[in-house]
Amino acid sequence: MKKYILLVLIMMIACNMNAQLPSVSIKNLEGKTIDTSTLNNNGLPFIIDFWATWCKPCQRELSAINDVYADWQKDTGVKLYAVSIDQAQNVAKVKPKVDALGWDFDILLDSNGDFKRAMGINLIPHLIICDGKGKIIKSYSGYTDGSEGEIYKTLKEIIKK
């Protein structure tokens, strides 16, 4: 059964590779509507990380990235969009959680799960690395302590191209 689940996950990731971002309306913390197809970083790589306030692995992943984010920005110019999938009744918890953890990312709210569904994401945390043109380069489900090294390596490869 584990092999079957792994195979399905690999196939889902492979299908998302080289895809462009779908057009879905979500909001930022200030309530401004954002079209996800316009997410960018002025020609530099960017990361989209789906998370929730109740997800401990999500918080560990984003906190680990936050610890090295300034260095990553200096080396690669990367930008991170942390997309909360907390439902509408829990959206009020997002900003206090972000503030408490000291995250310095762009926070987006996918309270209806439309963006998550459009991206075919079933498990969080789920991290997607895009190149400067918005093309999906890599996608990771789940979090393992120390996996930010692999993310950084991918970012360095993108900027060399």
Tab-separated table of N, CA and C in Angstrom:
chain	number	residue	atom	x	y	z
A	1	MET	N	0.822	-1.192	0.000
A	1	MET	CA	0.000	0.000	0.000
A	1	MET	C	0.871	1.264	0.000
A	2	LYS	N	1.962	1.244	0.786
A	2	LYS	CA	2.849	2.405	0.829
A	2	LYS	C	3.455	2.675	-0.544
A	3	LYS	N	3.816	1.608	-1.261
A	3	LYS	CA	4.395	1.776	-2.594
A	3	LYS	C	3.378	2.400	-3.545
A	4	TYR	N	2.117	1.994	-3.409
A	4	TYR	CA	1.054	2.539	-4.258
A	4	TYR	C	0.871	4.036	-3.991
A	5	ILE	N	0.837	4.410	-2.722
A	5	ILE	CA	0.682	5.822	-2.359
A	5	ILE	C	1.863	6.630	-2.872
A	6	LEU	N	3.062	6.106	-2.713
A	6	LEU	CA	4.258	6.788	-3.204
A	6	LEU	C	4.193	6.962	-4.715
A	7	LEU	N	3.760	5.931	-5.423
A	7	LEU	CA	3.641	6.007	-6.881
A	7	LEU	C	2.637	7.083	-7.291
A	8	VAL	N	1.511	7.146	-6.599
A	8	VAL	CA	0.501	8.163	-6.899
A	8	VAL	C	1.070	9.555	-6.656
A	9	LEU	N	1.782	9.744	-5.549
A	9	LEU	CA	2.379	11.049	-5.253
A	9	LEU	C	3.395	11.442	-6.318
A	10	ILE	N	4.224	10.503	-6.737
A	10	ILE	CA	5.228	10.792	-7.771
A	10	ILE	C	4.542	11.171	-9.073
A	11	MET	N	3.474	10.463	-9.416
A	11	MET	CA	2.751	10.779	-10.650
A	11	MET	C	2.117	12.162	-10.576
A	12	MET	N	1.564	12.511	-9.416
A	12	MET	CA	0.957	13.841	-9.257
A	12	MET	C	2.019	14.927	-9.397
A	13	ILE	N	3.156	14.707	-8.802
A	13	ILE	CA	4.239	15.685	-8.889
A	13	ILE	C	4.714	15.805	-10.327
A	14	ALA	N	4.871	14.689	-10.999
A	14	ALA	CA	5.326	14.710	-12.391
A	14	ALA	C	4.340	15.455	-13.281
A	15	CYS	N	3.057	15.301	-13.018
A	15	CYS	CA	2.039	16.005	-13.813
A	15	CYS	C	2.109	17.507	-13.597
A	16	ASN	N	2.486	17.921	-12.404
A	16	ASN	CA	2.564	19.352	-12.108
A	16	ASN	C	3.853	19.988	-12.625
A	17	MET	N	4.858	19.179	-12.936
A	17	MET	CA	6.141	19.716	-13.385
A	17	MET	C	5.951	20.461	-14.701
A	18	ASN	N	6.652	21.542	-14.861
A	18	ASN	CA	6.624	22.363	-16.066
A	18	ASN	C	5.268	22.995	-16.336
A	19	ALA	N	4.363	22.924	-15.391
A	19	ALA	CA	3.061	23.553	-15.550
A	19	ALA	C	3.153	25.015	-15.125
A	20	GLN	N	2.222	25.782	-15.618
A	20	GLN	CA	2.111	27.180	-15.196
A	20	GLN	C	1.092	27.247	-14.065
A	21	LEU	N	1.096	28.339	-13.356
A	21	LEU	CA	0.161	28.500	-12.250
A	21	LEU	C	-1.250	28.769	-12.772
A	22	PRO	N	-2.261	28.177	-12.131
A	22	PRO	CA	-3.638	28.419	-12.541
A	22	PRO	C	-4.105	29.809	-12.096
A	23	SER	N	-5.172	30.279	-12.693
A	23	SER	CA	-5.750	31.571	-12.325
A	23	SER	C	-6.868	31.353	-11.304
A	24	VAL	N	-6.569	31.682	-10.057
A	24	VAL	CA	-7.520	31.555	-8.961
A	24	VAL	C	-7.437	32.837	-8.139
A	25	SER	N	-8.574	33.314	-7.660
A	25	SER	CA	-8.592	34.517	-6.820
A	25	SER	C	-8.474	34.129	-5.352
A	26	ILE	N	-7.437	34.661	-4.699
A	26	ILE	CA	-7.261	34.492	-3.257
A	26	ILE	C	-6.965	35.879	-2.680
A	27	LYS	N	-6.816	35.976	-1.374
A	27	LYS	CA	-6.580	37.282	-0.745
A	27	LYS	C	-5.254	37.300	-0.002
A	28	ASN	N	-4.731	38.520	0.197
A	28	ASN	CA	-3.575	38.669	1.071
A	28	ASN	C	-4.091	39.057	2.459
A	29	LEU	N	-3.202	39.272	3.410
A	29	LEU	CA	-3.627	39.589	4.781
A	29	LEU	C	-4.378	40.916	4.887
A	30	GLU	N	-4.140	41.806	3.926
A	30	GLU	CA	-4.827	43.106	3.939
A	30	GLU	C	-6.195	43.024	3.269
A	31	GLY	N	-6.572	41.863	2.748
A	31	GLY	CA	-7.869	41.679	2.114
A	31	GLY	C	-7.889	41.960	0.625
A	32	LYS	N	-6.739	42.276	0.046
A	32	LYS	CA	-6.660	42.548	-1.389
A	32	LYS	C	-6.722	41.222	-2.159
A	33	THR	N	-7.513	41.196	-3.236
A	33	THR	CA	-7.636	40.003	-4.068
A	33	THR	C	-6.418	39.874	-4.977
A	34	ILE	N	-5.878	38.666	-5.033
A	34	ILE	CA	-4.702	38.351	-5.832
A	34	ILE	C	-5.076	37.244	-6.816
A	35	ASP	N	-4.699	37.392	-8.084
A	35	ASP	CA	-4.865	36.329	-9.072
A	35	ASP	C	-3.586	35.496	-9.029
A	36	THR	N	-3.721	34.224	-8.702
A	36	THR	CA	-2.542	33.379	-8.515
A	36	THR	C	-1.705	33.227	-9.781
A	37	SER	N	-2.301	33.405	-10.945
A	37	SER	CA	-1.522	33.284	-12.182
A	37	SER	C	-0.543	34.443	-12.340
A	38	THR	N	-0.719	35.488	-11.530
A	38	THR	CA	0.182	36.646	-11.619
A	38	THR	C	1.282	36.619	-10.562
A	39	LEU	N	1.328	35.574	-9.743
A	39	LEU	CA	2.402	35.487	-8.753
A	39	LEU	C	3.728	35.461	-9.495
A	40	ASN	N	4.667	36.277	-9.039
A	40	ASN	CA	5.960	36.358	-9.716
A	40	ASN	C	6.987	36.960	-8.774
A	41	ASN	N	8.203	37.076	-9.283
A	41	ASN	CA	9.287	37.686	-8.529
A	41	ASN	C	10.211	38.436	-9.489
A	42	ASN	N	9.607	39.157	-10.420
A	42	ASN	CA	10.365	39.977	-11.378
A	42	ASN	C	11.495	39.216	-12.060
A	43	GLY	N	11.189	38.022	-12.543
A	43	GLY	CA	12.171	37.236	-13.286
A	43	GLY	C	13.063	36.349	-12.437
A	44	LEU	N	12.906	36.399	-11.132
A	44	LEU	CA	13.696	35.559	-10.223
A	44	LEU	C	12.825	34.431	-9.683
A	45	PRO	N	13.440	33.366	-9.164
A	45	PRO	CA	12.645	32.239	-8.664
A	45	PRO	C	11.783	32.629	-7.465
A	46	PHE	N	10.686	31.882	-7.311
A	46	PHE	CA	9.843	32.075	-6.137
A	46	PHE	C	9.291	30.740	-5.668
A	47	ILE	N	8.887	30.746	-4.411
A	47	ILE	CA	8.374	29.547	-3.747
A	47	ILE	C	6.945	29.817	-3.321
A	48	ILE	N	6.101	28.810	-3.487
A	48	ILE	CA	4.744	28.833	-2.948
A	48	ILE	C	4.680	27.692	-1.950
A	49	ASP	N	4.343	28.008	-0.713
A	49	ASP	CA	4.296	26.983	0.323
A	49	ASP	C	2.910	26.979	0.951
A	50	PHE	N	2.181	25.881	0.790
A	50	PHE	CA	0.847	25.729	1.365
A	50	PHE	C	0.996	25.228	2.800
A	51	TRP	N	0.275	25.879	3.720
A	51	TRP	CA	0.401	25.571	5.135
A	51	TRP	C	-0.918	25.888	5.839
A	52	ALA	N	-0.991	25.562	7.129
A	52	ALA	CA	-2.149	25.906	7.963
A	52	ALA	C	-1.677	26.148	9.387
A	53	THR	N	-2.437	26.946	10.116
A	53	THR	CA	-2.053	27.289	11.497
A	53	THR	C	-2.042	26.064	12.403
A	54	TRP	N	-2.833	25.060	12.089
A	54	TRP	CA	-2.929	23.860	12.917
A	54	TRP	C	-1.903	22.789	12.537
A	55	CYS	N	-1.121	23.017	11.484
A	55	CYS	CA	-0.188	22.017	10.950
A	55	CYS	C	1.222	22.244	11.515
A	56	LYS	N	1.624	21.402	12.440
A	56	LYS	CA	2.944	21.540	13.072
A	56	LYS	C	4.094	21.346	12.080
A	57	PRO	N	4.052	20.334	11.181
A	57	PRO	CA	5.140	20.213	10.202
A	57	PRO	C	5.241	21.454	9.301
A	58	CYS	N	4.101	22.065	8.987
A	58	CYS	CA	4.106	23.292	8.175
A	58	CYS	C	4.870	24.398	8.897
A	59	GLN	N	4.588	24.543	10.173
A	59	GLN	CA	5.246	25.576	10.961
A	59	GLN	C	6.737	25.313	11.093
A	60	ARG	N	7.112	24.039	11.263
A	60	ARG	CA	8.538	23.696	11.338
A	60	ARG	C	9.230	24.028	10.022
A	61	GLU	N	8.595	23.672	8.898
A	61	GLU	CA	9.193	23.936	7.593
A	61	GLU	C	9.377	25.432	7.362
A	62	LEU	N	8.325	26.206	7.562
A	62	LEU	CA	8.418	27.641	7.302
A	62	LEU	C	9.351	28.337	8.288
A	63	SER	N	9.404	27.864	9.517
A	63	SER	CA	10.340	28.449	10.485
A	63	SER	C	11.786	28.133	10.102
A	64	ALA	N	12.032	26.905	9.632
A	64	ALA	CA	13.390	26.534	9.184
A	64	ALA	C	13.792	27.376	7.984
A	65	ILE	N	12.871	27.585	7.062
A	65	ILE	CA	13.172	28.429	5.904
A	65	ILE	C	13.384	29.869	6.345
A	66	ASN	N	12.561	30.331	7.273
A	66	ASN	CA	12.698	31.705	7.760
A	66	ASN	C	14.095	31.956	8.331
A	67	ASP	N	14.674	30.932	8.962
A	67	ASP	CA	16.011	31.067	9.547
A	67	ASP	C	17.094	31.339	8.498
A	68	VAL	N	16.872	30.869	7.264
A	68	VAL	CA	17.876	31.036	6.204
A	68	VAL	C	17.381	31.933	5.063
A	69	TYR	N	16.170	32.445	5.196
A	69	TYR	CA	15.519	33.185	4.105
A	69	TYR	C	16.320	34.411	3.660
A	70	ALA	N	16.850	35.169	4.581
A	70	ALA	CA	17.625	36.358	4.212
A	70	ALA	C	18.845	35.972	3.370
A	71	ASP	N	19.512	34.888	3.741
A	71	ASP	CA	20.661	34.410	2.959
A	71	ASP	C	20.218	33.938	1.582
A	72	TRP	N	19.105	33.217	1.524
A	72	TRP	CA	18.579	32.751	0.242
A	72	TRP	C	18.253	33.934	-0.667
A	73	GLN	N	17.646	34.961	-0.082
A	73	GLN	CA	17.295	36.141	-0.879
A	73	GLN	C	18.554	36.807	-1.423
A	74	LYS	N	19.574	36.903	-0.588
A	74	LYS	CA	20.841	37.503	-1.003
A	74	LYS	C	21.487	36.706	-2.137
A	75	ASP	N	21.475	35.376	-2.017
A	75	ASP	CA	22.141	34.504	-2.988
A	75	ASP	C	21.341	34.261	-4.262
A	76	THR	N	20.004	34.199	-4.146
A	76	THR	CA	19.184	33.789	-5.297
A	76	THR	C	18.097	34.793	-5.669
A	77	GLY	N	17.814	35.739	-4.776
A	77	GLY	CA	16.734	36.694	-5.019
A	77	GLY	C	15.348	36.103	-4.814
A	78	VAL	N	15.263	34.913	-4.254
A	78	VAL	CA	13.991	34.202	-4.106
A	78	VAL	C	12.970	34.986	-3.274
A	79	LYS	N	11.706	34.752	-3.573
A	79	LYS	CA	10.583	35.304	-2.813
A	79	LYS	C	9.710	34.126	-2.413
A	80	LEU	N	9.164	34.164	-1.202
A	80	LEU	CA	8.313	33.078	-0.736
A	80	LEU	C	6.909	33.588	-0.475
A	81	TYR	N	5.946	32.889	-1.057
A	81	TYR	CA	4.527	33.123	-0.779
A	81	TYR	C	4.056	31.977	0.106
A	82	ALA	N	3.669	32.279	1.336
A	82	ALA	CA	3.140	31.268	2.247
A	82	ALA	C	1.618	31.344	2.153
A	83	VAL	N	1.006	30.294	1.616
A	83	VAL	CA	-0.428	30.283	1.344
A	83	VAL	C	-1.138	29.475	2.425
A	84	SER	N	-1.856	30.181	3.285
A	84	SER	CA	-2.610	29.524	4.345
A	84	SER	C	-3.874	28.910	3.762
A	85	ILE	N	-4.126	27.649	4.120
A	85	ILE	CA	-5.355	26.998	3.691
A	85	ILE	C	-6.367	26.935	4.836
A	86	ASP	N	-6.136	27.715	5.880
A	86	ASP	CA	-7.097	27.759	6.984
A	86	ASP	C	-8.454	28.182	6.450
A	87	GLN	N	-9.501	27.523	6.919
A	87	GLN	CA	-10.848	27.842	6.467
A	87	GLN	C	-11.263	29.214	6.987
A	88	ALA	N	-12.300	29.775	6.380
A	88	ALA	CA	-12.736	31.145	6.655
A	88	ALA	C	-12.904	31.425	8.158
A	89	GLN	N	-13.462	30.480	8.903
A	89	GLN	CA	-13.690	30.720	10.329
A	89	GLN	C	-12.387	30.791	11.129
A	90	ASN	N	-11.268	30.352	10.542
A	90	ASN	CA	-9.978	30.376	11.240
A	90	ASN	C	-8.991	31.389	10.673
A	91	VAL	N	-9.387	32.142	9.660
A	91	VAL	CA	-8.481	33.101	9.019
A	91	VAL	C	-7.949	34.127	10.018
A	92	ALA	N	-8.731	34.470	11.021
A	92	ALA	CA	-8.293	35.447	12.024
A	92	ALA	C	-7.082	34.953	12.817
A	93	LYS	N	-6.795	33.669	12.789
A	93	LYS	CA	-5.644	33.108	13.512
A	93	LYS	C	-4.339	33.224	12.724
A	94	VAL	N	-4.435	33.491	11.419
A	94	VAL	CA	-3.258	33.450	10.557
A	94	VAL	C	-2.261	34.549	10.905
A	95	LYS	N	-2.687	35.802	10.909
A	95	LYS	CA	-1.752	36.909	11.171
A	95	LYS	C	-1.100	36.790	12.548
A	96	PRO	N	-1.853	36.515	13.624
A	96	PRO	CA	-1.189	36.341	14.918
A	96	PRO	C	-0.150	35.214	14.921
A	97	LYS	N	-0.437	34.119	14.212
A	97	LYS	CA	0.521	32.999	14.140
A	97	LYS	C	1.779	33.438	13.395
A	98	VAL	N	1.612	34.121	12.257
A	98	VAL	CA	2.745	34.603	11.465
A	98	VAL	C	3.585	35.580	12.285
A	99	ASP	N	2.913	36.501	12.972
A	99	ASP	CA	3.618	37.482	13.805
A	99	ASP	C	4.375	36.802	14.941
A	100	ALA	N	3.736	35.830	15.579
A	100	ALA	CA	4.361	35.133	16.708
A	100	ALA	C	5.612	34.367	16.267
A	101	LEU	N	5.569	33.823	15.055
A	101	LEU	CA	6.700	33.050	14.554
A	101	LEU	C	7.736	33.921	13.841
A	102	GLY	N	7.409	35.183	13.618
A	102	GLY	CA	8.359	36.122	13.030
A	102	GLY	C	8.672	35.871	11.572
A	103	TRP	N	7.713	35.308	10.829
A	103	TRP	CA	7.944	35.011	9.421
A	103	TRP	C	7.928	36.279	8.597
A	104	ASP	N	8.861	36.367	7.665
A	104	ASP	CA	8.991	37.541	6.802
A	104	ASP	C	8.662	37.160	5.347
A	105	PHE	N	7.499	36.554	5.160
A	105	PHE	CA	7.064	36.109	3.842
A	105	PHE	C	5.808	36.872	3.437
A	106	ASP	N	5.474	36.812	2.152
A	106	ASP	CA	4.177	37.290	1.695
A	106	ASP	C	3.162	36.214	2.077
A	107	ILE	N	2.146	36.590	2.851
A	107	ILE	CA	1.149	35.632	3.313
A	107	ILE	C	-0.114	35.802	2.483
A	108	LEU	N	-0.594	34.687	1.938
A	108	LEU	CA	-1.816	34.677	1.146
A	108	LEU	C	-2.813	33.727	1.796
A	109	LEU	N	-4.106	33.994	1.574
A	109	LEU	CA	-5.165	33.225	2.210
A	109	LEU	C	-6.003	32.499	1.161
A	110	ASP	N	-5.993	31.191	1.224
A	110	ASP	CA	-6.788	30.344	0.331
A	110	ASP	C	-7.865	29.671	1.171
A	111	SER	N	-8.744	30.480	1.771
A	111	SER	CA	-9.688	29.965	2.761
A	111	SER	C	-10.756	29.036	2.176
A	112	ASN	N	-11.004	29.098	0.889
A	112	ASN	CA	-11.943	28.163	0.253
A	112	ASN	C	-11.238	26.948	-0.335
A	113	GLY	N	-9.901	26.963	-0.346
A	113	GLY	CA	-9.133	25.851	-0.880
A	113	GLY	C	-9.118	25.783	-2.407
A	114	ASP	N	-9.546	26.854	-3.064
A	114	ASP	CA	-9.611	26.851	-4.533
A	114	ASP	C	-8.230	26.714	-5.174
A	115	PHE	N	-7.242	27.456	-4.678
A	115	PHE	CA	-5.892	27.398	-5.233
A	115	PHE	C	-5.277	26.024	-4.969
A	116	LYS	N	-5.461	25.539	-3.760
A	116	LYS	CA	-4.945	24.218	-3.381
A	116	LYS	C	-5.515	23.146	-4.316
A	117	ARG	N	-6.822	23.178	-4.557
A	117	ARG	CA	-7.458	22.205	-5.451
A	117	ARG	C	-6.955	22.363	-6.881
A	118	ALA	N	-6.842	23.609	-7.345
A	118	ALA	CA	-6.383	23.854	-8.712
A	118	ALA	C	-4.964	23.332	-8.927
A	119	MET	N	-4.176	23.309	-7.870
A	119	MET	CA	-2.801	22.811	-7.950
A	119	MET	C	-2.714	21.302	-7.705
A	120	GLY	N	-3.839	20.669	-7.364
A	120	GLY	CA	-3.848	19.224	-7.134
A	120	GLY	C	-3.156	18.820	-5.853
A	121	ILE	N	-3.226	19.670	-4.848
A	121	ILE	CA	-2.518	19.410	-3.591
A	121	ILE	C	-3.464	18.765	-2.586
A	122	ASN	N	-3.009	17.648	-2.024
A	122	ASN	CA	-3.808	16.928	-1.040
A	122	ASN	C	-3.197	16.954	0.352
A	123	LEU	N	-1.877	17.055	0.429
A	123	LEU	CA	-1.176	17.014	1.705
A	123	LEU	C	-0.418	18.311	1.940
A	124	ILE	N	-0.383	18.749	3.198
A	124	ILE	CA	0.444	19.901	3.551
A	124	ILE	C	1.404	19.465	4.645
A	125	PRO	N	2.541	20.135	4.764
A	125	PRO	CA	2.970	21.237	3.920
A	125	PRO	C	3.252	20.760	2.497
A	126	HIS	N	3.066	21.660	1.578
A	126	HIS	CA	3.371	21.387	0.175
A	126	HIS	C	4.085	22.607	-0.382
A	127	LEU	N	5.305	22.396	-0.844
A	127	LEU	CA	6.152	23.484	-1.314
A	127	LEU	C	6.390	23.339	-2.807
A	128	ILE	N	6.234	24.442	-3.534
A	128	ILE	CA	6.415	24.465	-4.978
A	128	ILE	C	7.462	25.516	-5.309
A	129	ILE	N	8.437	25.125	-6.122
A	129	ILE	CA	9.472	26.057	-6.571
A	129	ILE	C	9.192	26.411	-8.026
A	130	CYS	N	9.120	27.706	-8.303
A	130	CYS	CA	8.886	28.200	-9.664
A	130	CYS	C	10.095	28.997	-10.135
A	131	ASP	N	10.338	28.927	-11.440
A	131	ASP	CA	11.408	29.747	-11.989
A	131	ASP	C	10.913	31.178	-12.175
A	132	GLY	N	11.745	32.022	-12.734
A	132	GLY	CA	11.408	33.430	-12.899
A	132	GLY	C	10.270	33.707	-13.851
A	133	LYS	N	9.873	32.694	-14.632
A	133	LYS	CA	8.757	32.850	-15.568
A	133	LYS	C	7.466	32.254	-15.021
A	134	GLY	N	7.519	31.739	-13.803
A	134	GLY	CA	6.330	31.150	-13.199
A	134	GLY	C	6.125	29.688	-13.540
A	135	LYS	N	7.102	29.066	-14.173
A	135	LYS	CA	7.008	27.649	-14.504
A	135	LYS	C	7.378	26.833	-13.269
A	136	ILE	N	6.564	25.836	-12.967
A	136	ILE	CA	6.821	24.984	-11.807
A	136	ILE	C	8.011	24.077	-12.110
A	137	ILE	N	9.022	24.177	-11.250
A	137	ILE	CA	10.245	23.404	-11.422
A	137	ILE	C	10.250	22.156	-10.540
A	138	LYS	N	9.905	22.315	-9.277
A	138	LYS	CA	9.867	21.177	-8.341
A	138	LYS	C	8.714	21.368	-7.375
A	139	SER	N	8.272	20.240	-6.828
A	139	SER	CA	7.155	20.237	-5.895
A	139	SER	C	7.434	19.195	-4.819
A	140	TYR	N	7.240	19.567	-3.560
A	140	TYR	CA	7.520	18.682	-2.432
A	140	TYR	C	6.315	18.608	-1.505
A	141	SER	N	5.888	17.402	-1.154
A	141	SER	CA	4.836	17.207	-0.151
A	141	SER	C	5.477	16.737	1.142
A	142	GLY	N	4.982	17.259	2.261
A	142	GLY	CA	5.508	16.875	3.554
A	142	GLY	C	6.785	17.638	3.876
A	143	TYR	N	7.281	17.413	5.077
A	143	TYR	CA	8.507	18.087	5.496
A	143	TYR	C	9.368	17.144	6.314
A	144	THR	N	10.650	17.147	6.000
A	144	THR	CA	11.655	16.431	6.768
A	144	THR	C	12.672	17.461	7.238
A	145	ASP	N	13.008	17.425	8.525
A	145	ASP	CA	13.993	18.369	9.045
A	145	ASP	C	15.246	18.347	8.178
A	146	GLY	N	15.712	19.522	7.782
A	146	GLY	CA	16.915	19.639	6.985
A	146	GLY	C	16.681	19.653	5.482
A	147	SER	N	15.434	19.462	5.043
A	147	SER	CA	15.173	19.411	3.601
A	147	SER	C	15.323	20.767	2.916
A	148	GLU	N	15.496	21.813	3.705
A	148	GLU	CA	15.690	23.136	3.086
A	148	GLU	C	16.995	23.191	2.280
A	149	GLY	N	17.920	22.296	2.574
A	149	GLY	CA	19.153	22.229	1.789
A	149	GLY	C	18.877	21.856	0.336
A	150	GLU	N	17.960	20.932	0.130
A	150	GLU	CA	17.574	20.522	-1.231
A	150	GLU	C	16.848	21.670	-1.950
A	151	ILE	N	16.041	22.402	-1.219
A	151	ILE	CA	15.330	23.550	-1.799
A	151	ILE	C	16.338	24.595	-2.260
A	152	TYR	N	17.297	24.896	-1.397
A	152	TYR	CA	18.321	25.888	-1.729
A	152	TYR	C	19.120	25.453	-2.961
A	153	LYS	N	19.455	24.179	-3.021
A	153	LYS	CA	20.202	23.646	-4.162
A	153	LYS	C	19.414	23.866	-5.454
A	154	THR	N	18.125	23.604	-5.425
A	154	THR	CA	17.278	23.812	-6.598
A	154	THR	C	17.241	25.290	-6.989
A	155	LEU	N	17.131	26.167	-6.009
A	155	LEU	CA	17.118	27.605	-6.300
A	155	LEU	C	18.414	28.037	-6.980
A	156	LYS	N	19.544	27.536	-6.494
A	156	LYS	CA	20.844	27.873	-7.097
A	156	LYS	C	20.914	27.381	-8.547
A	157	GLU	N	20.375	26.197	-8.814
A	157	GLU	CA	20.356	25.659	-10.173
A	157	GLU	C	19.509	26.536	-11.097
A	158	ILE	N	18.395	27.021	-10.598
A	158	ILE	CA	17.508	27.865	-11.407
A	158	ILE	C	18.203	29.159	-11.816
A	159	ILE	N	18.893	29.789	-10.895
A	159	ILE	CA	19.499	31.081	-11.236
A	159	ILE	C	20.717	30.934	-12.134
A	160	LYS	N	21.289	29.723	-12.215
A	160	LYS	CA	22.439	29.493	-13.106
A	160	LYS	C	22.001	29.409	-14.566
A	161	LYS	N	20.708	29.095	-14.787
A	161	LYS	CA	20.215	28.904	-16.169
A	161	LYS	C	20.014	30.222	-16.872
